[in-house]
XYZ file of C-alpha atoms in Angstrom:
705
model
C 0.000 0.000 0.000
C 1.447 3.412 -0.915
C 2.075 5.644 2.067
C 0.106 8.835 2.578
C 2.715 11.497 3.334
C 0.578 14.584 2.920
C -2.736 15.396 4.440
C -4.189 16.385 7.714
C -4.838 13.702 10.324
C -6.058 13.873 13.916
C -5.966 10.992 16.400
C -8.285 10.291 19.310
C -6.958 7.484 21.507
C -8.689 6.018 24.551
C -7.300 3.450 26.976
C -10.190 1.294 28.155
C -10.419 -1.569 30.596
C -10.156 -4.191 27.834
C -9.254 -2.441 24.597
C -7.288 0.629 23.610
C -9.337 2.404 20.937
C -8.100 4.708 18.210
C -10.031 7.025 15.897
C -8.018 8.468 12.996
C -9.713 11.400 11.278
C -8.665 12.218 7.719
C -9.583 15.895 7.487
C -9.470 15.830 3.685
C -11.877 12.953 3.106
C -13.724 13.488 6.429
C -13.527 9.736 7.007
C -12.749 8.027 10.325
C -10.407 5.059 10.441
C -10.761 2.788 13.461
C -8.056 0.987 15.373
C -8.332 -1.391 18.343
C -5.847 -3.398 20.359
C -5.861 -5.080 23.738
C -4.893 -2.716 26.563
C -1.323 -3.174 27.789
C -1.587 -3.002 31.587
C 2.156 -3.375 32.047
C 2.930 -0.229 30.030
C 0.017 1.970 28.947
C 2.181 4.228 26.772
C 3.632 1.226 24.950
C 0.111 -0.035 24.245
C -0.963 3.360 22.891
C 2.045 3.612 20.573
C 1.546 0.035 19.350
C -2.102 0.745 18.514
C -1.207 3.971 16.668
C 1.699 2.447 14.732
C -0.296 -0.609 13.660
C -3.281 1.425 12.481
C -1.229 4.028 10.624
C 0.877 1.354 8.930
C -2.175 -0.693 7.932
C -3.632 2.341 6.157
C -0.439 3.751 4.693
C -0.473 6.938 6.770
C 2.814 8.620 7.599
C 3.049 9.721 11.231
C 4.433 13.116 10.217
C 1.058 13.956 8.662
C -0.626 13.736 12.105
C -1.066 17.213 13.539
C -3.252 16.501 16.599
C -3.498 13.781 19.240
C -6.252 13.872 21.879
C -5.841 11.269 24.584
C -7.862 9.825 27.433
C -6.291 7.433 29.899
C -7.211 5.177 32.801
C -3.761 5.687 34.331
C -5.009 7.979 37.113
C -7.961 5.737 37.915
C -5.840 2.597 38.110
C -3.204 4.321 40.233
C -5.858 5.230 42.807
C -7.463 1.794 42.794
C -4.150 -0.061 43.008
C -2.564 2.518 45.371
C 0.443 2.966 43.087
C 0.845 6.716 43.543
C 3.609 8.714 45.192
C 4.597 8.571 48.857
C 2.517 11.506 50.044
C 2.257 13.681 53.149
C -0.594 15.979 54.162
C -0.181 19.282 56.009
C -3.224 20.528 57.964
C -4.135 23.162 60.531
C -3.346 22.104 64.110
C -6.290 20.149 65.491
C -7.342 18.631 62.146
C -4.977 15.703 61.869
C -7.818 13.168 61.747
C -9.704 14.792 58.892
C -9.111 11.878 56.481
C -9.778 9.209 59.106
C -12.991 10.828 60.388
C -14.238 11.442 56.839
C -17.967 12.218 56.843
C -18.781 10.025 59.808
C -21.267 7.982 57.780
C -21.512 4.382 56.587
C -22.558 3.467 53.056
C -24.219 0.291 54.389
C -25.649 0.732 57.886
C -26.508 -2.974 58.210
C -23.017 -4.344 57.473
C -21.284 -4.897 60.825
C -17.996 -5.802 59.118
C -18.075 -2.942 56.643
C -14.871 -2.012 54.821
C -14.488 1.746 54.612
C -12.211 3.410 52.037
C -8.721 3.806 53.404
C -7.172 7.274 53.028
C -4.380 7.694 50.491
C -2.319 9.250 53.310
C -2.117 7.292 56.605
C -2.463 9.243 59.840
C 1.269 8.932 60.545
C 1.958 10.985 57.416
C -0.407 13.831 58.354
C 1.401 16.798 59.912
C -0.119 19.686 61.850
C 1.025 23.286 61.562
C 0.136 26.226 63.782
C -2.093 28.719 61.915
C -5.763 29.643 61.669
C -7.994 31.565 59.268
C -11.709 32.085 59.883
C -14.542 31.478 57.418
C -14.360 35.075 56.178
C -10.664 34.768 55.395
C -9.408 36.791 58.369
C -6.135 35.610 59.916
C -6.789 34.501 63.508
C -3.410 32.835 64.160
C -0.347 33.701 62.024
C 1.489 30.870 60.261
C 4.235 29.250 62.366
C 6.961 29.529 59.731
C 9.619 27.852 61.871
C 7.410 24.775 62.156
C 7.185 24.624 58.369
C 10.978 24.858 58.046
C 11.425 22.003 60.501
C 8.801 19.974 58.689
C 10.640 20.440 55.381
C 13.581 18.526 56.798
C 11.283 15.814 58.174
C 9.701 15.332 54.754
C 13.080 15.118 53.059
C 14.386 12.574 55.571
C 11.157 10.576 55.313
C 11.514 10.016 51.583
C 8.273 11.759 50.639
C 7.722 12.570 46.966
C 4.556 14.652 47.276
C 2.898 16.989 49.759
C -0.726 18.116 49.916
C -1.529 21.279 51.862
C -5.111 21.661 53.074
C -5.579 24.310 55.735
C -8.842 25.182 57.428
C -10.819 27.838 55.494
C -8.019 28.160 52.920
C -10.704 28.573 50.239
C -11.502 31.964 51.831
C -7.854 33.061 52.121
C -5.012 31.042 50.541
C -2.229 33.161 52.041
C -0.910 30.589 54.519
C -1.013 27.731 51.997
C 1.023 29.789 49.549
C 3.568 30.652 52.241
C 3.973 26.962 53.058
C 4.452 26.141 49.362
C 7.141 28.821 49.008
C 9.036 27.606 52.083
C 8.895 23.942 51.021
C 9.987 24.789 47.475
C 13.050 26.548 48.863
C 14.020 23.919 51.436
C 12.856 20.711 49.691
C 12.859 21.533 45.956
C 12.252 17.967 44.802
C 8.756 17.725 46.291
C 5.544 17.821 44.248
C 3.201 20.229 46.045
C -0.547 20.714 45.675
C -2.534 23.366 47.528
C -6.232 22.961 48.230
C -6.694 26.637 47.330
C -5.444 25.808 43.804
C -6.971 22.369 43.284
C -10.423 22.892 44.806
C -10.963 26.259 46.557
C -14.407 25.279 47.843
C -16.071 24.804 51.206
C -16.082 21.305 52.738
C -12.746 20.432 54.298
C -12.987 16.632 53.923
C -13.796 16.687 50.199
C -11.220 19.432 49.705
C -8.587 17.344 51.505
C -9.286 14.083 49.646
C -9.226 15.873 46.289
C -5.975 17.712 47.017
C -4.330 14.547 48.329
C -5.444 12.550 45.272
C -4.130 15.256 42.972
C -0.605 15.319 44.370
C -0.618 11.542 44.921
C -1.052 11.163 41.151
C 1.221 13.989 40.004
C 4.561 12.149 39.698
C 3.145 9.086 37.917
C 0.968 11.119 35.512
C 3.752 13.611 34.825
C 6.119 10.751 34.018
C 3.573 8.987 31.805
C 2.774 12.109 29.801
C 6.465 12.855 29.301
C 7.036 9.261 28.133
C 4.086 9.467 25.741
C 5.202 12.820 24.310
C 8.714 11.470 23.694
C 7.392 8.287 22.063
C 5.067 10.244 19.770
C 7.912 12.584 18.856
C 10.094 9.574 17.982
C 7.324 8.434 15.624
C 7.324 11.827 13.916
C 4.287 13.336 15.675
C 5.750 16.610 16.879
C 2.781 18.344 18.458
C 2.235 17.426 22.123
C -1.013 15.562 22.832
C -4.028 17.233 24.370
C -5.556 15.375 27.313
C -9.282 14.817 27.836
C -10.644 15.647 31.288
C -13.505 14.158 33.297
C -15.854 16.956 32.221
C -15.291 16.264 28.522
C -12.959 19.203 27.853
C -9.352 19.032 26.713
C -6.287 20.509 28.365
C -2.579 20.734 27.653
C -0.155 18.136 28.998
C 1.261 20.722 31.391
C -2.181 21.502 32.829
C -3.017 17.787 33.044
C 0.243 17.146 34.904
C -0.645 19.943 37.318
C -4.226 18.730 37.885
C -4.162 14.944 37.241
C -7.177 14.412 39.511
C -9.264 15.888 36.691
C -8.406 12.943 34.406
C -10.021 10.127 36.363
C -13.214 9.817 34.269
C -11.725 10.992 30.979
C -12.669 8.021 28.758
C -16.394 7.879 29.595
C -16.616 11.662 29.199
C -15.513 11.321 25.582
C -18.350 8.903 24.903
C -20.893 11.339 26.345
C -19.534 14.177 24.191
C -19.800 11.985 21.079
C -23.341 10.890 21.967
C -24.393 14.534 22.282
C -22.766 15.339 18.933
C -24.488 12.557 17.022
C -27.799 13.259 18.753
C -27.582 16.837 17.511
C -26.882 15.706 13.960
C -29.934 13.458 14.177
C -32.052 16.268 15.737
C -32.718 14.272 18.893
C -32.687 16.752 21.750
C -33.383 14.281 24.580
C -31.256 11.120 24.600
C -29.729 8.646 27.015
C -26.131 7.738 26.252
C -25.581 4.003 26.765
C -21.911 3.031 26.683
C -21.093 -0.637 27.266
C -17.479 -1.654 26.869
C -15.418 -4.582 28.003
C -15.426 -3.800 31.720
C -18.289 -1.439 32.604
C -21.460 0.142 31.293
C -22.134 3.868 31.635
C -25.413 5.760 31.340
C -25.619 9.522 30.807
C -28.621 11.830 30.351
C -28.250 14.368 27.538
C -30.811 17.164 27.213
C -30.616 19.827 24.508
C -27.383 18.278 23.205
C -25.471 18.827 26.467
C -24.517 15.979 28.840
C -25.520 16.527 32.448
C -22.589 17.754 34.537
C -21.575 17.057 38.124
C -19.257 18.870 40.517
C -17.952 15.737 42.233
C -17.753 11.966 42.020
C -16.165 9.027 43.827
C -13.108 7.000 42.925
C -11.572 3.732 44.151
C -14.744 2.448 45.782
C -14.431 -0.409 48.236
C -17.818 -1.724 47.099
C -17.363 -0.767 43.484
C -20.887 0.410 42.758
C -22.029 1.451 46.244
C -22.301 5.204 46.624
C -20.336 6.456 49.618
C -17.775 3.644 49.568
C -15.105 5.576 47.682
C -12.929 8.649 47.918
C -14.969 11.773 47.125
C -13.293 13.996 44.550
C -14.595 17.515 44.126
C -13.788 18.079 40.451
C -16.012 18.730 37.426
C -17.212 15.665 35.546
C -19.890 14.450 33.192
C -22.735 13.128 35.342
C -23.214 9.416 34.707
C -23.819 6.139 36.451
C -21.379 3.286 36.028
C -22.022 -0.368 36.750
C -19.964 -3.533 36.433
C -21.559 -4.761 33.231
C -19.292 -5.205 30.234
C -18.309 -7.828 27.727
C -15.708 -9.125 30.163
C -18.046 -9.280 33.178
C -17.749 -12.737 34.724
C -20.836 -14.874 35.291
C -21.051 -17.117 38.328
C -23.503 -18.946 40.561
C -23.588 -17.528 44.092
C -24.020 -19.391 47.378
C -27.804 -19.077 47.125
C -27.771 -20.784 43.735
C -28.554 -17.596 41.801
C -26.980 -16.556 38.534
C -24.922 -13.370 38.929
C -23.032 -11.367 36.315
C -20.250 -8.976 37.330
C -19.000 -6.712 38.722
C -15.735 -8.676 38.479
C -14.272 -8.433 34.996
C -11.839 -10.609 33.064
C -10.281 -7.445 31.606
C -7.887 -7.660 28.675
C -5.732 -10.431 30.104
C -6.764 -13.187 30.424
C -10.060 -11.794 29.077
C -13.155 -13.881 28.266
C -12.728 -17.618 27.795
C -13.259 -17.256 24.034
C -10.162 -15.058 23.720
C -8.074 -18.174 24.326
C -5.620 -16.464 26.683
C -6.020 -19.011 29.457
C -9.259 -18.029 31.186
C -11.896 -20.695 31.805
C -14.478 -18.395 33.415
C -17.562 -17.503 31.362
C -18.284 -13.874 30.544
C -20.922 -11.831 28.748
C -18.868 -11.966 25.541
C -18.781 -15.763 25.766
C -22.568 -15.832 26.096
C -23.039 -13.418 23.166
C -20.808 -15.616 21.026
C -22.682 -18.795 21.942
C -26.042 -17.121 21.176
C -24.887 -16.238 17.667
C -24.759 -12.490 18.203
C -21.011 -12.429 17.529
C -19.192 -14.038 14.619
C -16.153 -15.961 15.852
C -14.344 -15.244 12.563
C -15.229 -11.528 12.321
C -14.336 -10.219 15.784
C -12.418 -6.944 15.277
C -13.069 -7.395 11.584
C -11.379 -10.786 11.585
C -8.179 -9.572 13.238
C -8.881 -11.673 16.326
C -10.483 -15.118 16.117
C -12.724 -16.251 18.982
C -12.814 -19.793 20.359
C -16.507 -20.717 20.490
C -16.065 -24.294 21.805
C -13.994 -22.945 24.704
C -16.755 -20.437 25.524
C -19.375 -23.204 25.417
C -17.330 -25.379 27.768
C -16.863 -22.521 30.240
C -20.605 -21.786 30.331
C -21.476 -25.456 30.635
C -19.062 -26.064 33.499
C -19.624 -22.888 35.540
C -23.288 -22.100 34.870
C -25.295 -24.788 33.059
C -24.209 -27.761 35.191
C -24.649 -26.117 38.638
C -28.072 -24.737 37.640
C -29.107 -27.906 35.770
C -29.781 -25.981 32.569
C -28.887 -26.660 28.966
C -26.019 -24.563 27.602
C -28.236 -22.330 25.457
C -30.514 -21.463 28.348
C -27.478 -20.736 30.524
C -26.001 -18.428 27.871
C -29.298 -16.587 27.475
C -29.508 -16.290 31.266
C -26.148 -14.493 31.328
C -27.237 -12.174 28.519
C -30.603 -11.454 30.130
C -29.221 -10.857 33.639
C -26.672 -8.312 32.466
C -29.378 -6.540 30.436
C -31.587 -6.342 33.518
C -28.704 -5.008 35.595
C -28.067 -2.215 33.113
C -31.728 -1.351 32.582
C -32.381 -1.186 36.319
C -29.389 1.098 36.883
C -30.415 3.349 33.983
C -33.980 3.604 35.250
C -32.842 4.561 38.761
C -30.407 7.129 37.341
C -33.234 8.727 35.344
C -35.733 8.646 38.192
C -33.303 10.282 40.629
C -33.101 13.196 38.199
C -36.815 13.472 37.542
C -36.564 12.040 34.016
C -38.838 9.496 32.339
C -36.670 7.226 30.150
C -39.675 6.456 27.929
C -39.462 9.999 26.593
C -35.871 9.545 25.461
C -34.000 7.967 22.580
C -31.224 5.543 23.523
C -27.824 6.223 21.890
C -25.919 2.938 21.987
C -22.155 2.690 21.636
C -19.079 0.980 23.027
C -17.800 -2.391 21.905
C -20.697 -4.293 23.516
C -23.390 -1.585 23.706
C -24.969 -2.175 20.270
C -25.327 -5.902 21.020
C -27.368 -5.306 24.173
C -29.137 -2.005 23.481
C -32.284 -3.485 21.890
C -33.162 -5.574 24.947
C -32.162 -2.802 27.385
C -34.395 -0.369 25.489
C -37.315 -2.790 25.726
C -36.874 -2.999 29.486
C -36.744 0.801 29.777
C -39.788 1.329 27.572
C -37.677 3.306 25.095
C -39.113 3.372 21.588
C -36.045 4.341 19.546
C -32.341 3.562 19.450
C -29.639 5.470 17.607
C -26.507 3.509 16.697
C -23.809 5.943 15.481
C -21.241 4.789 12.972
C -17.983 3.637 14.598
C -19.930 2.966 17.812
C -17.209 0.647 19.090
C -14.666 3.488 19.320
C -17.124 6.239 20.248
C -15.107 7.653 23.152
C -12.138 8.146 20.816
C -14.389 9.873 18.286
C -15.673 12.054 21.121
C -12.124 13.150 21.886
C -11.873 14.600 18.375
C -14.998 16.680 19.036
C -14.060 17.887 22.540
C -13.356 21.555 23.161
C -10.393 22.908 25.140
C -11.908 23.945 28.465
C -11.240 24.502 32.141
C -13.664 24.965 35.002
C -12.900 27.261 37.938
C -14.918 26.972 41.170
C -15.046 29.270 44.194
C -17.036 29.211 47.423
C -19.117 32.324 48.121
C -21.514 31.482 50.928
C -23.806 34.523 51.140
C -27.535 35.315 50.974
C -28.815 36.037 47.466
C -29.390 39.762 47.968
C -28.781 42.888 45.917
C -25.735 43.977 47.954
C -23.964 40.714 47.073
C -24.441 40.977 43.307
C -21.426 43.238 42.664
C -19.015 41.049 44.718
C -20.279 38.003 42.794
C -19.613 39.667 39.445
C -16.149 40.771 40.572
C -15.233 37.263 41.710
C -16.449 35.804 38.400
C -14.119 38.193 36.553
C -11.149 36.998 38.623
C -12.077 33.351 38.031
C -12.351 33.879 34.283
C -8.905 35.480 34.238
C -7.427 32.386 35.909
C -9.160 29.961 33.552
C -8.218 32.003 30.477
C -4.531 31.726 31.333
C -4.777 27.925 31.282
C -6.570 27.969 27.921
C -3.912 30.276 26.506
C -1.393 27.557 27.438
C -3.443 25.164 25.280
C -3.174 27.534 22.311
C -6.603 29.184 22.526
C -6.695 32.884 21.671
C -8.431 35.177 24.144
C -11.053 36.313 21.618
C -11.960 32.656 20.929
C -12.785 31.807 24.554
C -16.428 31.272 25.468
C -17.239 32.150 29.073
C -20.106 30.560 31.019
C -21.035 31.567 34.564
C -23.160 29.498 36.939
C -24.329 29.918 40.517
C -24.743 27.061 42.994
C -27.961 28.023 44.828
C -29.959 26.427 47.610
C -32.862 27.289 49.886
C -31.602 28.361 53.287
C -31.319 25.337 55.552
C -30.756 22.819 52.772
C -27.505 20.944 52.243
C -27.294 20.597 48.454
C -27.169 23.120 45.640
C -28.555 23.321 42.120
C -26.710 25.259 39.437
C -28.374 27.986 37.375
C -26.910 30.490 34.884
C -25.494 33.722 36.290
C -27.055 36.384 34.021
C -24.887 39.149 32.597
C -27.209 42.082 33.301
C -26.449 45.579 34.592
C -29.253 45.844 37.125
C -29.011 43.994 40.449
C -32.791 43.689 40.468
C -32.780 41.998 37.064
C -29.954 39.722 38.215
C -31.914 38.587 41.264
C -35.181 38.145 39.353
C -33.543 35.988 36.689
C -31.704 33.812 39.197
C -34.796 33.308 41.365
C -36.910 32.380 38.336
C -34.337 29.946 36.929
C -33.728 28.325 40.311
C -37.459 27.801 40.910
C -37.774 26.104 37.518
C -34.676 23.959 38.095
C -35.832 22.978 41.577
C -39.257 21.960 40.301
C -37.722 19.919 37.476
C -35.469 18.024 39.883
C -37.782 17.586 42.889
C -41.258 18.152 41.386
C -42.195 20.624 44.086
C -41.805 24.257 45.086
C -40.517 25.727 48.325
C -41.952 29.277 48.329
C -41.203 31.822 51.017
C -37.758 30.445 51.932
C -34.799 32.772 51.191
C -32.148 31.680 48.695
C -28.436 31.650 49.365
C -25.406 31.358 47.124
C -22.860 28.673 47.959
C -20.700 28.184 44.869
C -19.617 30.139 41.814
C -18.638 28.148 38.731
C -16.965 29.614 35.642
C -16.446 27.440 32.573
C -13.934 28.709 30.023
C -14.123 26.932 26.653
C -12.302 27.203 23.355
C -13.926 26.606 19.963
C -15.203 23.119 19.218
C -13.206 21.407 16.447
C -15.111 21.269 13.176
C -14.315 17.723 12.164
C -17.248 17.161 9.787
C -17.227 13.361 9.788
C -18.592 12.002 6.517
C -21.116 9.214 6.871
C -20.126 5.676 5.818
C -20.879 5.301 2.134
C -23.668 2.751 1.895
C -23.660 1.108 -1.524
C -27.311 0.142 -1.511
C -30.164 -1.369 0.435
C -30.340 -4.567 2.405
C -29.802 -6.765 -0.660
C -26.460 -5.171 -1.461
C -25.310 -5.187 2.173
C -26.454 -8.785 2.788
C -23.553 -11.005 3.927
C -25.515 -14.182 4.534
C -27.369 -15.774 7.437
C -26.349 -17.474 10.641
C -28.274 -19.130 13.473
C -29.126 -16.588 16.177
C -30.989 -17.216 19.421
C -34.342 -15.400 19.438
C -35.927 -15.339 22.920
C -39.412 -14.697 21.514
C -39.223 -18.110 19.838
C -37.001 -19.663 22.543
C -34.811 -21.187 19.835
C -32.181 -20.482 17.222
C -33.354 -19.264 13.827
C -31.591 -18.118 10.633
C -30.954 -14.393 10.845
C -29.725 -12.073 8.064
C -26.330 -10.457 8.584
C -25.570 -7.086 6.973
C -22.383 -5.136 6.312
C -22.686 -1.832 8.182
C -20.449 -0.028 5.712
C -22.560 -1.079 2.719
C -25.995 -0.719 4.282
C -28.396 2.072 3.385
C -32.165 2.488 3.298
C -34.470 0.440 5.488
C -34.402 -3.061 6.912
C -36.428 -5.223 9.293
C -35.480 -7.261 12.317
C -34.374 -9.702 13.400
C -31.050 -8.687 11.942
C -27.351 -8.512 12.707
C -25.384 -5.508 11.397
C -21.635 -5.891 11.587
C -18.790 -3.409 11.476
C -15.206 -3.904 12.528
C -15.562 -2.285 15.945
C -18.995 -3.500 17.072
C -22.086 -5.512 16.192
C -25.693 -4.300 16.237
C -28.390 -6.797 17.219
C -31.938 -5.862 16.180
C -34.662 -8.005 17.689
C -37.804 -9.322 16.084
C -40.184 -6.740 14.632
C -37.662 -3.995 15.088
C -37.574 -1.557 12.165
C -34.361 0.113 11.110
C -33.098 2.674 8.647
C -29.868 4.444 7.853
C -30.397 8.185 8.272
C -28.809 11.054 6.341
C -25.847 11.174 8.742
C -25.087 7.457 8.379
C -26.523 6.431 11.747
C -28.730 3.412 12.266
C -32.074 4.439 13.748
C -34.132 1.516 15.061
C -37.766 1.693 16.155
C -38.843 -0.911 18.676
C -42.116 -2.825 18.426
C -45.045 -2.067 20.741
C -43.143 0.441 22.831
C -44.672 1.218 26.216
C -43.314 4.765 26.008
C -44.816 7.874 24.501
C -42.002 8.443 22.036
C -38.985 10.671 22.293
C -38.586 14.386 21.816
C -37.253 15.609 18.511
């Protein structure tokens, strides 16, 4: 194949729990080239480079023609889970040494007498107290004991610490003492990585502020080293421009900013999928969708209204009980709001002590992977069940690049599931498939209900390597009437990286009543926050006149504990400002809680400024279908149809050749994923190249357009 040495290529690369995905955008043809390889847990950077080199070589693309790399990584997440970060110390105000141990004083399961609580990243012996005190208004009550800091610098050096987190009481109101400590430590112990809570998360709530600051500096050395290694490896390939890194809120940042704030990278991969789902929903004119991302390890669900994924100001990492809220380390950083459950292609099926079939949350990962991968595992997974049911083609997995061992999958299911439950192998395989679908549908329904949403009014956007296989049955359980399957669904997070905008969110605490005299101070603080965020975007190459600025207020009724965010209007009159905020908050409160709370004063708690650069105009061209179902027809294969409780011949179509309309049952195959359409489902390829499937006898009332 002749090599392409000219042109304009951008890469989006995502390290997932099972596969590393690559999306190569040819800006001239507007086509996306997909790449996939098993994730290299021993050396993530090596796995990324291998995936890029293989894909570029297979398509005759010279690395020097690549002018952009956008990357999402699980490195930070894995480092927290596996406790592989730096040796870290924490400096606190005298009297607050037990802040990490005390935590919130709650239990995520009040009935578990032997409950395992998340262990702090910094043990109590490595928490050091310093004399100082600032009150909640930022006034210095006790000056900083500088001599204590100087003595502590020597202790940290002798103790072999690599990183130091500084989290002083009320530092969000006045960071002066934290900055003094940082200056002294930098002079006396210059090799230390230092994170200040007033830089990382200048917000009220000392426990969340401490855990976030500790996690940030705990990750700094390993993330900084990884990014430097990746930049050097890309440069050796001929890709000169440094990669941009995707953050948990779906924005991109420079490597330098990512190395400074690695805690913002923990949910980077899933955020890319949500951004892509919003993009393709907009192209299809679907303004209310549920993003359904099922990969090899987990499934994620995200609500997207008016083409914007729901956002959160915090999430948990490294949970002891992986999917139990409250069992992890709370991190107060911006993220795309989503629910994640242990349901992926690699989720392991087993029979519990009560004789019940369970699927997940334990995953086979990339190595050894499902039994059908042939890497040594004998434990049945969701992928093994999908293969045995005929939904996957053993000879066309990853487009034929990786053959699957169907007999091995059948033996694993028979031994671990069918025999203990006294079922035939087909029924056992369907049981695995059905249980994981129920798990995902139940989680999605709860996620929607907690936010006052009715899933029946939404369209499901299915992506991820396993998502299109399971989406039809999940949609039936949710009462959803339509499913959108974007092209290249199996690498959707990587495609989302190519669409992501450079952005940075700045948060400040401003705990005051919502009154006219506080409007001017709020506006002044927003201006300062925007200046800080703009400087970070300038470092990513965004011109000042290209920055979009969004202001939001975290508001609550007096006496409540939680806030809702509403836009901060840019109006000259304080009266207009108050009227707009009160109106928007009342509407937001009613949408979330379906009730009003009149007569109770409002108070401001948080200010949030989002600085964003322009969104890349990538203009992906739809796959060129060569004709209708007859042209795209590849043949038939036996597929298990639960409505008939038996296998039946099912047509198989080539996704890249398909256009027009088709009827279910049907299998639509592309290299990165497989779409399963159940009986009486009706599908068509829309103008943007997406598959849009309508379900039979939907219990819902349709979806908004």
